[in-house]
mmCIF file of C-alpha atoms in Angstrom:
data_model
loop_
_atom_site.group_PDB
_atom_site.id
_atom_site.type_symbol
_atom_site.label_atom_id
_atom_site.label_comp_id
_atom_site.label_asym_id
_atom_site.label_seq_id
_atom_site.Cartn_x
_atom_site.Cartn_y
_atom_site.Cartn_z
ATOM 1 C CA UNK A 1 -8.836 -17.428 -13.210
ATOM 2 C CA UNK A 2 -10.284 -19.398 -10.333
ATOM 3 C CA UNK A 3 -12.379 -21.180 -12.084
ATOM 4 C CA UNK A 4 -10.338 -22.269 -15.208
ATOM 5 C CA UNK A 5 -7.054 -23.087 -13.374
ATOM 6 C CA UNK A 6 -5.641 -25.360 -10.737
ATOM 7 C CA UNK A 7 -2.958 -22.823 -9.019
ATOM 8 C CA UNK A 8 -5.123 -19.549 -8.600
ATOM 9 C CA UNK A 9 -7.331 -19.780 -5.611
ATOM 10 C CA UNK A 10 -9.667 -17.201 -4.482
ATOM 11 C CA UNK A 11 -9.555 -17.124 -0.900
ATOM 12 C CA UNK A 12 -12.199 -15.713 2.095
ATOM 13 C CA UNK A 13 -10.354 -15.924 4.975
ATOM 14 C CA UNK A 14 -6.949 -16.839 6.427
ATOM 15 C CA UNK A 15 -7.427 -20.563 7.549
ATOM 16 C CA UNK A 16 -8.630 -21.224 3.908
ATOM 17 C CA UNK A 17 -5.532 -19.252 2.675
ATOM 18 C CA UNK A 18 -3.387 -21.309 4.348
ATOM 19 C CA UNK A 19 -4.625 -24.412 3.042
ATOM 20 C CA UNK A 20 -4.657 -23.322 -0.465
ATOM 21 C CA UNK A 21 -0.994 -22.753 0.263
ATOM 22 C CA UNK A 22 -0.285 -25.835 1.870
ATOM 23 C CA UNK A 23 -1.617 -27.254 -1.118
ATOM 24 C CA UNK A 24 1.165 -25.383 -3.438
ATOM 25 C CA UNK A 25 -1.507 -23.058 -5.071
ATOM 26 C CA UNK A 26 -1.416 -18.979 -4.906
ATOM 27 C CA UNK A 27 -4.299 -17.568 -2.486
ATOM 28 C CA UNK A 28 -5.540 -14.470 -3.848
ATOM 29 C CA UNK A 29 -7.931 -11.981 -1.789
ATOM 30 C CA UNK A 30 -10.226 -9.736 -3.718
ATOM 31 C CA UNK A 31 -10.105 -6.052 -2.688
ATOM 32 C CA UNK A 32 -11.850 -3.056 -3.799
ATOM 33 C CA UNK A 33 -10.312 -0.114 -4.730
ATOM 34 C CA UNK A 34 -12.826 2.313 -6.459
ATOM 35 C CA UNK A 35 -13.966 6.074 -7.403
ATOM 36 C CA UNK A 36 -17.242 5.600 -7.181
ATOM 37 C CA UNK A 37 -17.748 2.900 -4.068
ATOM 38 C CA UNK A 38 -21.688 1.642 -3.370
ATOM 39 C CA UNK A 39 -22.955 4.118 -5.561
ATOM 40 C CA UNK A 40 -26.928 4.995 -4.659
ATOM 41 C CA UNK A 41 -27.853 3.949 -8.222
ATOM 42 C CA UNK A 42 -26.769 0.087 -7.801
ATOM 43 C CA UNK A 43 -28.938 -0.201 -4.798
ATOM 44 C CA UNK A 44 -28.620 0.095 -1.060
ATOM 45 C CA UNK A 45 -25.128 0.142 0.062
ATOM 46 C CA UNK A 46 -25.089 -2.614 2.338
ATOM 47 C CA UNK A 47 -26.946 -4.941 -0.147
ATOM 48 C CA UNK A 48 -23.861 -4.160 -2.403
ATOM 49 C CA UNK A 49 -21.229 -4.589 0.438
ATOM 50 C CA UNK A 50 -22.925 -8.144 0.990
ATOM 51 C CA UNK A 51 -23.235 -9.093 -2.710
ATOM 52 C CA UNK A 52 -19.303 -8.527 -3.235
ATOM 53 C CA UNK A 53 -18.505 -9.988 -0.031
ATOM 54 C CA UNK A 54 -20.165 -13.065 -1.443
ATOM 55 C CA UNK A 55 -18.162 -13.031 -4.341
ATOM 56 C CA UNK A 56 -15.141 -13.186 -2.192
ATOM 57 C CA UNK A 57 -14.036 -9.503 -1.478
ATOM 58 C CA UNK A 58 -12.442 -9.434 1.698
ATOM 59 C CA UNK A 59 -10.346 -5.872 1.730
ATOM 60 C CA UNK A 60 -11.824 -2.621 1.140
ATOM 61 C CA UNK A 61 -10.251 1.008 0.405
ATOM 62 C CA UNK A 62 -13.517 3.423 1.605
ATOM 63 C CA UNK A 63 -11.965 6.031 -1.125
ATOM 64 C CA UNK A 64 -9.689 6.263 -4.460
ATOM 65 C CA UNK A 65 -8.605 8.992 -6.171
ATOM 66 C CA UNK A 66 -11.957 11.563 -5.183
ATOM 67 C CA UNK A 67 -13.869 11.432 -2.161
ATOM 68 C CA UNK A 68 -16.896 8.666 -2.002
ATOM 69 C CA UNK A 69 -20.239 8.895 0.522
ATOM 70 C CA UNK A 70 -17.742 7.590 2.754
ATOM 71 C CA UNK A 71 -14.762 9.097 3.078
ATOM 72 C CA UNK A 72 -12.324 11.928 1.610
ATOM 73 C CA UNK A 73 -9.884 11.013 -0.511
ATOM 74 C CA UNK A 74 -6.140 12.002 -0.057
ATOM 75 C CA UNK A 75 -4.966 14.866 -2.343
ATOM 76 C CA UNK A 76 -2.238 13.900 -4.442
ATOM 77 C CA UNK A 77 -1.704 14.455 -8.263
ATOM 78 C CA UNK A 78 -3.279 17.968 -8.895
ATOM 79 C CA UNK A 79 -5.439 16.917 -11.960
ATOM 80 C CA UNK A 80 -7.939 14.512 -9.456
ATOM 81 C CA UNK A 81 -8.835 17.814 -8.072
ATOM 82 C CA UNK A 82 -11.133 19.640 -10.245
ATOM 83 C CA UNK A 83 -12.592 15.969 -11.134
ATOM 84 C CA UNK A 84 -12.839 15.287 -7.462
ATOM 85 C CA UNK A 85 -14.924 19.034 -7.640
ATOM 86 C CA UNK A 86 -17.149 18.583 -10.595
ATOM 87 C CA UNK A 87 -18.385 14.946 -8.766
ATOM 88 C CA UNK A 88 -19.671 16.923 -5.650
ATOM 89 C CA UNK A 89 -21.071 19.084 -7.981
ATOM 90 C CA UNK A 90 -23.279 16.327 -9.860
ATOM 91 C CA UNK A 91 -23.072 14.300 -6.265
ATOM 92 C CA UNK A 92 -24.157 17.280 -3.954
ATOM 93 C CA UNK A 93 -24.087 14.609 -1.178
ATOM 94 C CA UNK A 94 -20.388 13.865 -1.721
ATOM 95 C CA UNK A 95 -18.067 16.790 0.272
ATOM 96 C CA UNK A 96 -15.168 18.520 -1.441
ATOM 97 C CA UNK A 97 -13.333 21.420 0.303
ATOM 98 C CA UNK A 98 -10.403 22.152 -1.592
ATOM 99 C CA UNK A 99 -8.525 23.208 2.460
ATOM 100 C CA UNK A 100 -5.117 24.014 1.717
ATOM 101 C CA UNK A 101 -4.417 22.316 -1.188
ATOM 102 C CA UNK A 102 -1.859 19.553 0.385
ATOM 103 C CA UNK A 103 -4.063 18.221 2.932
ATOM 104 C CA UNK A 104 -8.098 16.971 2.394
ATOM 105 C CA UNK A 105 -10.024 18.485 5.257
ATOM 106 C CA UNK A 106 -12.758 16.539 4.516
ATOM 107 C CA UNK A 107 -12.624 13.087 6.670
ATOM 108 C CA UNK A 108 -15.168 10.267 7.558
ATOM 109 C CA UNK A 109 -19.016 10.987 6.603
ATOM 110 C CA UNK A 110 -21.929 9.056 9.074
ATOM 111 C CA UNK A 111 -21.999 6.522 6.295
ATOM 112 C CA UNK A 112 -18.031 5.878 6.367
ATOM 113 C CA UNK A 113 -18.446 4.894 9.806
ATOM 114 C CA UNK A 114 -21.427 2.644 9.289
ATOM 115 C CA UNK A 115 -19.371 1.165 6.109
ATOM 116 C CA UNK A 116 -16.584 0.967 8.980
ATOM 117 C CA UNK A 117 -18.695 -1.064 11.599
ATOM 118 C CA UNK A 118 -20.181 -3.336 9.167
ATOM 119 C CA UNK A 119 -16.963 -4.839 7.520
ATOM 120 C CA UNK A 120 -15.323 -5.063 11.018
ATOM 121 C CA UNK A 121 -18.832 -7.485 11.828
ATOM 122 C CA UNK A 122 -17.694 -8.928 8.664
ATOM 123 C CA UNK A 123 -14.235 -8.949 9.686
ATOM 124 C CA UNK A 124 -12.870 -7.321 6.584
ATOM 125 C CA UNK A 125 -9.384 -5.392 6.191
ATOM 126 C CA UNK A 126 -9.642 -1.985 6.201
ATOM 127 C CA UNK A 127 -7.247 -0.748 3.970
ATOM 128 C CA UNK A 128 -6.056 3.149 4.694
ATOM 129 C CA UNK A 129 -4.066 4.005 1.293
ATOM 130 C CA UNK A 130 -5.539 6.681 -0.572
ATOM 131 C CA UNK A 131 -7.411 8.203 2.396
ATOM 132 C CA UNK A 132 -7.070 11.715 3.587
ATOM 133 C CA UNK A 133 -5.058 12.015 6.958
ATOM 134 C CA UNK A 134 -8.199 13.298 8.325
ATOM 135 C CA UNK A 135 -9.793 10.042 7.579
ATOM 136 C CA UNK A 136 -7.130 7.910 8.861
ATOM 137 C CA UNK A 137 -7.138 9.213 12.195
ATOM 138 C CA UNK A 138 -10.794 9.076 12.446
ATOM 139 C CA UNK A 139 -10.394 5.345 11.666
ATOM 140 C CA UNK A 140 -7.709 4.622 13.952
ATOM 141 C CA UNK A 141 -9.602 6.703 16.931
ATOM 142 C CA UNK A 142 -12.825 4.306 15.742
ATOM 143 C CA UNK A 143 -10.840 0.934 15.970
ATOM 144 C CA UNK A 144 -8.745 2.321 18.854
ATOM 145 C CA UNK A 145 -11.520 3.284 21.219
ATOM 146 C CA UNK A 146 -14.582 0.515 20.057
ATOM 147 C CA UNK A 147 -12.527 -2.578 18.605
ATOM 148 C CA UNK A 148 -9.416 -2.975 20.615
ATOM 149 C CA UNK A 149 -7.097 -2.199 17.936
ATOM 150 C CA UNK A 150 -9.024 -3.677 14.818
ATOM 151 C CA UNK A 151 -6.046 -4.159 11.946
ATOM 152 C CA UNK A 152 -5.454 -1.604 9.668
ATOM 153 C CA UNK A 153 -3.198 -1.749 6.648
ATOM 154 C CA UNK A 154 -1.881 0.073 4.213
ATOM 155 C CA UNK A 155 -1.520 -1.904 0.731
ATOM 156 C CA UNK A 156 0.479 0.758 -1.818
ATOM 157 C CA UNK A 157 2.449 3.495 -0.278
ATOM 158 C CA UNK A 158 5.914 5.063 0.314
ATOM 159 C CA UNK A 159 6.731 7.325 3.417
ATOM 160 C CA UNK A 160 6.594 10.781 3.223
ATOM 161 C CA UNK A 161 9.629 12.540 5.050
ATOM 162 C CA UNK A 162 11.629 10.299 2.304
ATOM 163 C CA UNK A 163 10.412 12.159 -0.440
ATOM 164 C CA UNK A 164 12.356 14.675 -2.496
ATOM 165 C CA UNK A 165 10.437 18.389 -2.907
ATOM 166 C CA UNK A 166 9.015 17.353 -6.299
ATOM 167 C CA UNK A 167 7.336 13.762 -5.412
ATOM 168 C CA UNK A 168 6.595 15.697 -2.150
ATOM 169 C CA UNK A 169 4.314 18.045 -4.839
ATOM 170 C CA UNK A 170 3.455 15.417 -6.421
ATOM 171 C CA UNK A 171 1.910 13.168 -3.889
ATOM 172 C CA UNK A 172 0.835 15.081 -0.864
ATOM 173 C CA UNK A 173 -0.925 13.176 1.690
ATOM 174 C CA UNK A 174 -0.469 9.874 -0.457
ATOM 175 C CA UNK A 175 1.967 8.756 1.763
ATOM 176 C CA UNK A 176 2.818 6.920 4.865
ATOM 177 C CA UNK A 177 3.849 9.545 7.605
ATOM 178 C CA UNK A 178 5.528 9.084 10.976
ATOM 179 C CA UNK A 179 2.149 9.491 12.591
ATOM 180 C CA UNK A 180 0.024 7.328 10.491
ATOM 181 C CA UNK A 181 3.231 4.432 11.010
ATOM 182 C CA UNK A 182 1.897 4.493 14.516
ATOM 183 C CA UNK A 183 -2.086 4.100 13.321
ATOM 184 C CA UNK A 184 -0.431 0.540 11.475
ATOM 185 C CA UNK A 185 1.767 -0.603 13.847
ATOM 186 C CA UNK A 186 -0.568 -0.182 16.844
ATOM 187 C CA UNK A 187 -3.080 -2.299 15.188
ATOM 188 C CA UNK A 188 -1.120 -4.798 13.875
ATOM 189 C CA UNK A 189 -1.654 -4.379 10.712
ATOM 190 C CA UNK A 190 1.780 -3.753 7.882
ATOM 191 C CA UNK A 191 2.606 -1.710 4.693
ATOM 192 C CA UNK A 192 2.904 -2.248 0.862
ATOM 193 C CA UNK A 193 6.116 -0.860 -0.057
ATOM 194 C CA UNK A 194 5.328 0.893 -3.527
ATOM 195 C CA UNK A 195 7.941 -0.705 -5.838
ATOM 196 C CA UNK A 196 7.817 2.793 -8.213
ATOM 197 C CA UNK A 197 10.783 4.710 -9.546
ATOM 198 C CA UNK A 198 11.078 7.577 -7.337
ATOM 199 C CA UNK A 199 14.197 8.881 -6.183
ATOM 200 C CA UNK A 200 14.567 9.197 -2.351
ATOM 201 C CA UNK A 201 16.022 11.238 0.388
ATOM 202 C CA UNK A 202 18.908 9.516 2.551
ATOM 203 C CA UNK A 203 17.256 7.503 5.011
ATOM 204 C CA UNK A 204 20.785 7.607 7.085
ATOM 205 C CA UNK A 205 21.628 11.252 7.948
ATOM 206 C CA UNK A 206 24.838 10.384 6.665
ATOM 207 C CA UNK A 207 24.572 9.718 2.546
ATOM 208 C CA UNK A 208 28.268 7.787 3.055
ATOM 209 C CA UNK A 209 27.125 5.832 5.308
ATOM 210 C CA UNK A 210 23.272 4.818 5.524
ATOM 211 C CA UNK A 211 22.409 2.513 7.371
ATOM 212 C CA UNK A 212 23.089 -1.392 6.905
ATOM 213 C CA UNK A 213 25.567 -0.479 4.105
ATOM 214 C CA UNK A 214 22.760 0.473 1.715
ATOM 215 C CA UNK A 215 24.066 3.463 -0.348
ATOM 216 C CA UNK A 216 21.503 5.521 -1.902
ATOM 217 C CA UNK A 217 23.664 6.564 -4.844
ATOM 218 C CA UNK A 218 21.050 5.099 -7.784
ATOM 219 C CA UNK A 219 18.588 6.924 -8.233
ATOM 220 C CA UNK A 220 15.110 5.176 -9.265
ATOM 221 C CA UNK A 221 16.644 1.721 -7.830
ATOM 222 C CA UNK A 222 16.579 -0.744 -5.664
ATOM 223 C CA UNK A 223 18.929 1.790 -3.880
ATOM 224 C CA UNK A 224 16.143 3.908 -3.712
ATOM 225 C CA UNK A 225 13.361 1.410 -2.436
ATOM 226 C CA UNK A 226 15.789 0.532 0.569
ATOM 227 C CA UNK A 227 16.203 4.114 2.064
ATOM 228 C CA UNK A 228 12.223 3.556 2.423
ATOM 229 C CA UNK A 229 12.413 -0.347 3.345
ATOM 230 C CA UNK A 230 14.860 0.763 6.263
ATOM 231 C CA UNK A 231 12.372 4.254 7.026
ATOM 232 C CA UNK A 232 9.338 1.728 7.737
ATOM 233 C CA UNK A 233 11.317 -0.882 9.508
ATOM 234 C CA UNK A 234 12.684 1.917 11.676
ATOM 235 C CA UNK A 235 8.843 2.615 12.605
ATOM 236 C CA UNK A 236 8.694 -0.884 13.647
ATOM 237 C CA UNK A 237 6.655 -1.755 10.878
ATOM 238 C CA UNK A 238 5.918 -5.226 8.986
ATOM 239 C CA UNK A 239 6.293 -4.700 4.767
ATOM 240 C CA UNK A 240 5.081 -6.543 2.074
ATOM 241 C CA UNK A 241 6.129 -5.341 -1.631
ATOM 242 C CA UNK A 242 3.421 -3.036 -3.483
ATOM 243 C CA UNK A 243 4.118 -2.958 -7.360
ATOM 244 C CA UNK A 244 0.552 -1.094 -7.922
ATOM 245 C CA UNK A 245 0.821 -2.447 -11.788
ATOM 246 C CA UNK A 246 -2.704 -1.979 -12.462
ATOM 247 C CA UNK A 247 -1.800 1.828 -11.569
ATOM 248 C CA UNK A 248 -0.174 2.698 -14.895
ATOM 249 C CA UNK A 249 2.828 3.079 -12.296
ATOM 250 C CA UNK A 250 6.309 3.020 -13.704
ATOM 251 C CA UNK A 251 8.872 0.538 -11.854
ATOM 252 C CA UNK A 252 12.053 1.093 -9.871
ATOM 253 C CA UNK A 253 15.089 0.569 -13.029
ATOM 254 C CA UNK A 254 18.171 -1.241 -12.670
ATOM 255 C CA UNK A 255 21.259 -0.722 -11.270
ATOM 256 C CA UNK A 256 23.308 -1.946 -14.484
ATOM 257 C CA UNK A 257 23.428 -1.317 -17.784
ATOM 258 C CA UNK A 258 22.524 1.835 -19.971
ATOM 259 C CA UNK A 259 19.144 2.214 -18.094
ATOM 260 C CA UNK A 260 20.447 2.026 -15.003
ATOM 261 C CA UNK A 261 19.735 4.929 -12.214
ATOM 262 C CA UNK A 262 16.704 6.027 -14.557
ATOM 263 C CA UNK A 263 15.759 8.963 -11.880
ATOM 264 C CA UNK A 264 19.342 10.524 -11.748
ATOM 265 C CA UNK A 265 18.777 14.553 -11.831
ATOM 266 C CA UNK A 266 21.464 15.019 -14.889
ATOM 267 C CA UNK A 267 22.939 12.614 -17.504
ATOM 268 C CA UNK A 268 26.242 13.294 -15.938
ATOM 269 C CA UNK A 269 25.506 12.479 -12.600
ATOM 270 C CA UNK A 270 23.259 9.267 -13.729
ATOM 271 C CA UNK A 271 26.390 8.119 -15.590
ATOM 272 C CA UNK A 272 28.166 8.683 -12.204
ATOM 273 C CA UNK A 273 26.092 6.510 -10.550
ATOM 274 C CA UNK A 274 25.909 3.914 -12.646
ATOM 275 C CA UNK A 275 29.715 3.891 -12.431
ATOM 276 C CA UNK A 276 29.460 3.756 -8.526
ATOM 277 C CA UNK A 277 27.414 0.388 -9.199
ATOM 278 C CA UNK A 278 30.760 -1.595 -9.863
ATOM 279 C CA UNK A 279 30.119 -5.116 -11.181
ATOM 280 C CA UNK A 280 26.794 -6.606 -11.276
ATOM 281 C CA UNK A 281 26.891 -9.253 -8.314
ATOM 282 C CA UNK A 282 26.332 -12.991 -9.619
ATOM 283 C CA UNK A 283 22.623 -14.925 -8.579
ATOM 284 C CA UNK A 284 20.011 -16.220 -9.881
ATOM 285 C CA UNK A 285 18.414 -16.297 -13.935
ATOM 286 C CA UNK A 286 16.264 -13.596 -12.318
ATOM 287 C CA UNK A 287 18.499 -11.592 -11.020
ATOM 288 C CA UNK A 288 20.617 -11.229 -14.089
ATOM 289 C CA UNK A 289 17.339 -9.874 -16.087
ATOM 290 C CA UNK A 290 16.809 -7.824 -13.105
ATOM 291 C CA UNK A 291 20.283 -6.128 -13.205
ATOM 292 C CA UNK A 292 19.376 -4.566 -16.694
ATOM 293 C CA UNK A 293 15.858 -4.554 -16.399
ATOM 294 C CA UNK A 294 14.904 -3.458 -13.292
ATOM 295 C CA UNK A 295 11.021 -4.317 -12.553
ATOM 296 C CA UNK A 296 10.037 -4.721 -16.126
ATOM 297 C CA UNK A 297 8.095 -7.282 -15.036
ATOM 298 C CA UNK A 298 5.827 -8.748 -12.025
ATOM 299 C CA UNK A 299 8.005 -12.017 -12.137
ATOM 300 C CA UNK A 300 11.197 -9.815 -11.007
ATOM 301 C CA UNK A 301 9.909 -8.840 -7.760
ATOM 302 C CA UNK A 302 11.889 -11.440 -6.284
ATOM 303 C CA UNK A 303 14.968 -10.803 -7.832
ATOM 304 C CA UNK A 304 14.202 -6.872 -5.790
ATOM 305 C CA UNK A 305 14.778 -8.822 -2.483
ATOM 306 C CA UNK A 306 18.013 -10.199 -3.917
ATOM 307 C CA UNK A 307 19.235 -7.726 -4.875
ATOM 308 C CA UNK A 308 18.715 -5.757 -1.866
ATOM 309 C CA UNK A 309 20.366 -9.069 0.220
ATOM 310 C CA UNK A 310 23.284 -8.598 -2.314
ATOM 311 C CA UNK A 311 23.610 -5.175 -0.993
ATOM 312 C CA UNK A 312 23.523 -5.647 2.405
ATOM 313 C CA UNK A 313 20.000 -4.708 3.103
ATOM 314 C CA UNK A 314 18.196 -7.275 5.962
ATOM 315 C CA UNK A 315 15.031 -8.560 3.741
ATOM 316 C CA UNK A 316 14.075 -10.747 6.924
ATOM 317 C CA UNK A 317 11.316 -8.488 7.297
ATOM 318 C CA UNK A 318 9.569 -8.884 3.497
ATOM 319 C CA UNK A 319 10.710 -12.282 3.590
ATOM 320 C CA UNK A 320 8.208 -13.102 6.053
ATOM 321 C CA UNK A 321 5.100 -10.755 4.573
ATOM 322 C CA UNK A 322 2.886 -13.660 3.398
ATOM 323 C CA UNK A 323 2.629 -15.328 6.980
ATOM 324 C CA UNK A 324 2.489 -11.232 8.128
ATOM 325 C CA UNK A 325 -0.237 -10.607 6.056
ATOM 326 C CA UNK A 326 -2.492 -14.143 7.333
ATOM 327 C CA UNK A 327 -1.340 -12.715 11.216
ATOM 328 C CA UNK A 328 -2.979 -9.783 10.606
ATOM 329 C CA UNK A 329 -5.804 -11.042 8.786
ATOM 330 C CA UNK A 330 -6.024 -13.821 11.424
ATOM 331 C CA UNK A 331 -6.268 -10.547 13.801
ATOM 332 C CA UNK A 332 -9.275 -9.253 12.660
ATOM 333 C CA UNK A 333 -10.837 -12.660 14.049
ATOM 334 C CA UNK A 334 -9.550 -12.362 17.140
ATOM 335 C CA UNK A 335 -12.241 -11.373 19.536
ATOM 336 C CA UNK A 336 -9.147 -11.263 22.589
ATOM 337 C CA UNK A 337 -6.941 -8.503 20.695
ATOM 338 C CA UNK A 338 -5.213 -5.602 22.449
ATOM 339 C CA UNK A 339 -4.213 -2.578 20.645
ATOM 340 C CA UNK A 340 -0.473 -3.124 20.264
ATOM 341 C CA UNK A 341 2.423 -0.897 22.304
#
């Protein structure tokens, strides 16, 4: 893509990023999100870590779905279990301790935290999603204590407490929690709001009245994504929108039209709250697919925002992410940062 158009740019760090956007073309930063990170086969694993940082990578996730040399994964879907238990098996230098089955016990190994050291010299994002709690505060304690707050970030996620009991079975630790919102906002660092179809909890105690106006009363909606726009905001948090599309992950549905509140419990109550939508609100080409479509497609995502502005919801926040995301970037740089109230 970089090298057969004129609009996608590759870009290593945030001054370059901001001149490819200055230029009107789309700055794009490689990141790696992988099972098997640096594996011993493919050579040393800092000779790896420099070759893809030489290709461009800039942002790396020290686990995936099993735990790596570096890190423990966090548990979520039970099926990446037993595969996360046959690797150690074959990989007898790879941990797995099954704990309690919700939370990964097994954290940071002496290589995670040589990984760590080396793409802070390198002043690369550390990216927390998919890594056990354990891991994360062993991170934050790392870039608290020996880097003055070094930026961490997590790209794909949705917070926790939000959850309803079966994506709480579902996903586990995968989540953003209130004490992991503190490891991100200390740092400087922001969230990717995970654009999927899950219903949510009330962010508002009071489902008549949540806050800014925004009823949750569609279930697998835009309704739905702003109970946990308003959860992270609450945490002081910066956003950015996380569609995870390479994830096989289904997007939030519309609020119109037969497919509208696709995560309703019952057929009854979904045709309830569809009713409840009223009539579609009038915008953009965009929006207008987007009120019978939902997310059916990556070119939508900005008819999400208006939406959500149509309902009330404050999108100053998410407006702003791009020039968020080069801050924090910019951060990483910054040789004169202070970890963050």
């Amino acid at each position: 893509m970089h090298e057969n158009t004129d609009w996608y740019r590759i870009v290593r760090d945030p001054w370059e990023a901001r001149r490819v956007t200055a230029a009107g073309q789309l700055p794009v930063v490689l990141a790696i999100e992988a099972d098997h990170l640096f594996p011993h086969g493919d050579g040393p694993w800092k000779q790896q870590l420099h070759d893809f940082y030489a290709m461009g990578v800039r942002s790396i996730q020290l686990a995936h779905q099993v735990n790596t040399h570096f890190s423990g994964a966090a548990f979520h879907r039970d099926l990446f279990k037993p595969m996360g238990q046959i690797k150690s098996l074959f990989k007898p230098e790879i941990s797995f301790d099954a704990g309690d089955g919700f939370n990964n016990p097994v954290g940071l190994s002496p290589l995670g935290y040589e990984l760590l050291e080396e793409m802070i010299r390198l002043n690369m994002l550390i990216d927390l999603s998919h890594l056990s709690i354990v891991a994360q505060r062993q991170i934050y304690a790392y870039v608290r204590d020996k880097h003055n707050g070094y930026p961490l970030y997590n790209s794909h996620t949705r917070y926790g407490p939000l959850l309803t009991s079966a994506g709480t079975k579902e996903l586990k630790e995968f989540v953003t929690t209130p004490e992991t919102a503190v490891f991100i906002r200390r740092t400087g660092g922001m969230v990717g709001l995970r654009t999927g179809e899950n219903p949510m909890k009330d962010f508002n105690s009071q489902a008549d009245q949540a806050l800014d106006g925004i009823l949750n009363n569609c279930d697998g909606s835009s309704r739905s994504l702003a109970q946990m726009y308003q959860a992270f905001a609450s945490h002081g948090l910066s956003i950015a929108l996380a569609s995870d599309f390479n994830g096989f992950i289904s997007q939030a549905g519309p609020r119109y039209g037969e497919e509208a509140c696709p995560n309703a419990p019952t057929a009854e109550q979904r045709a309830v709250q569809r009713a409840a939508q009223g009539k579609a609100p009038q915008g953009s080409p965009l929006l207008a697919e987007f009120n019978t479509r939902g997310i059916a497609h990556m070119g939508l995502l900005p008819a999400l925002i208006e939406d959500w502005k149509a309902t009330g919801l404050n999108t100053h926040n998410v407006d702003h992410s791009a020039e968020t995301f080069l801050q924090m970037w910019e951060r990483a740089y910054d040789s004169e940062r202070q970890l963050l109230p």
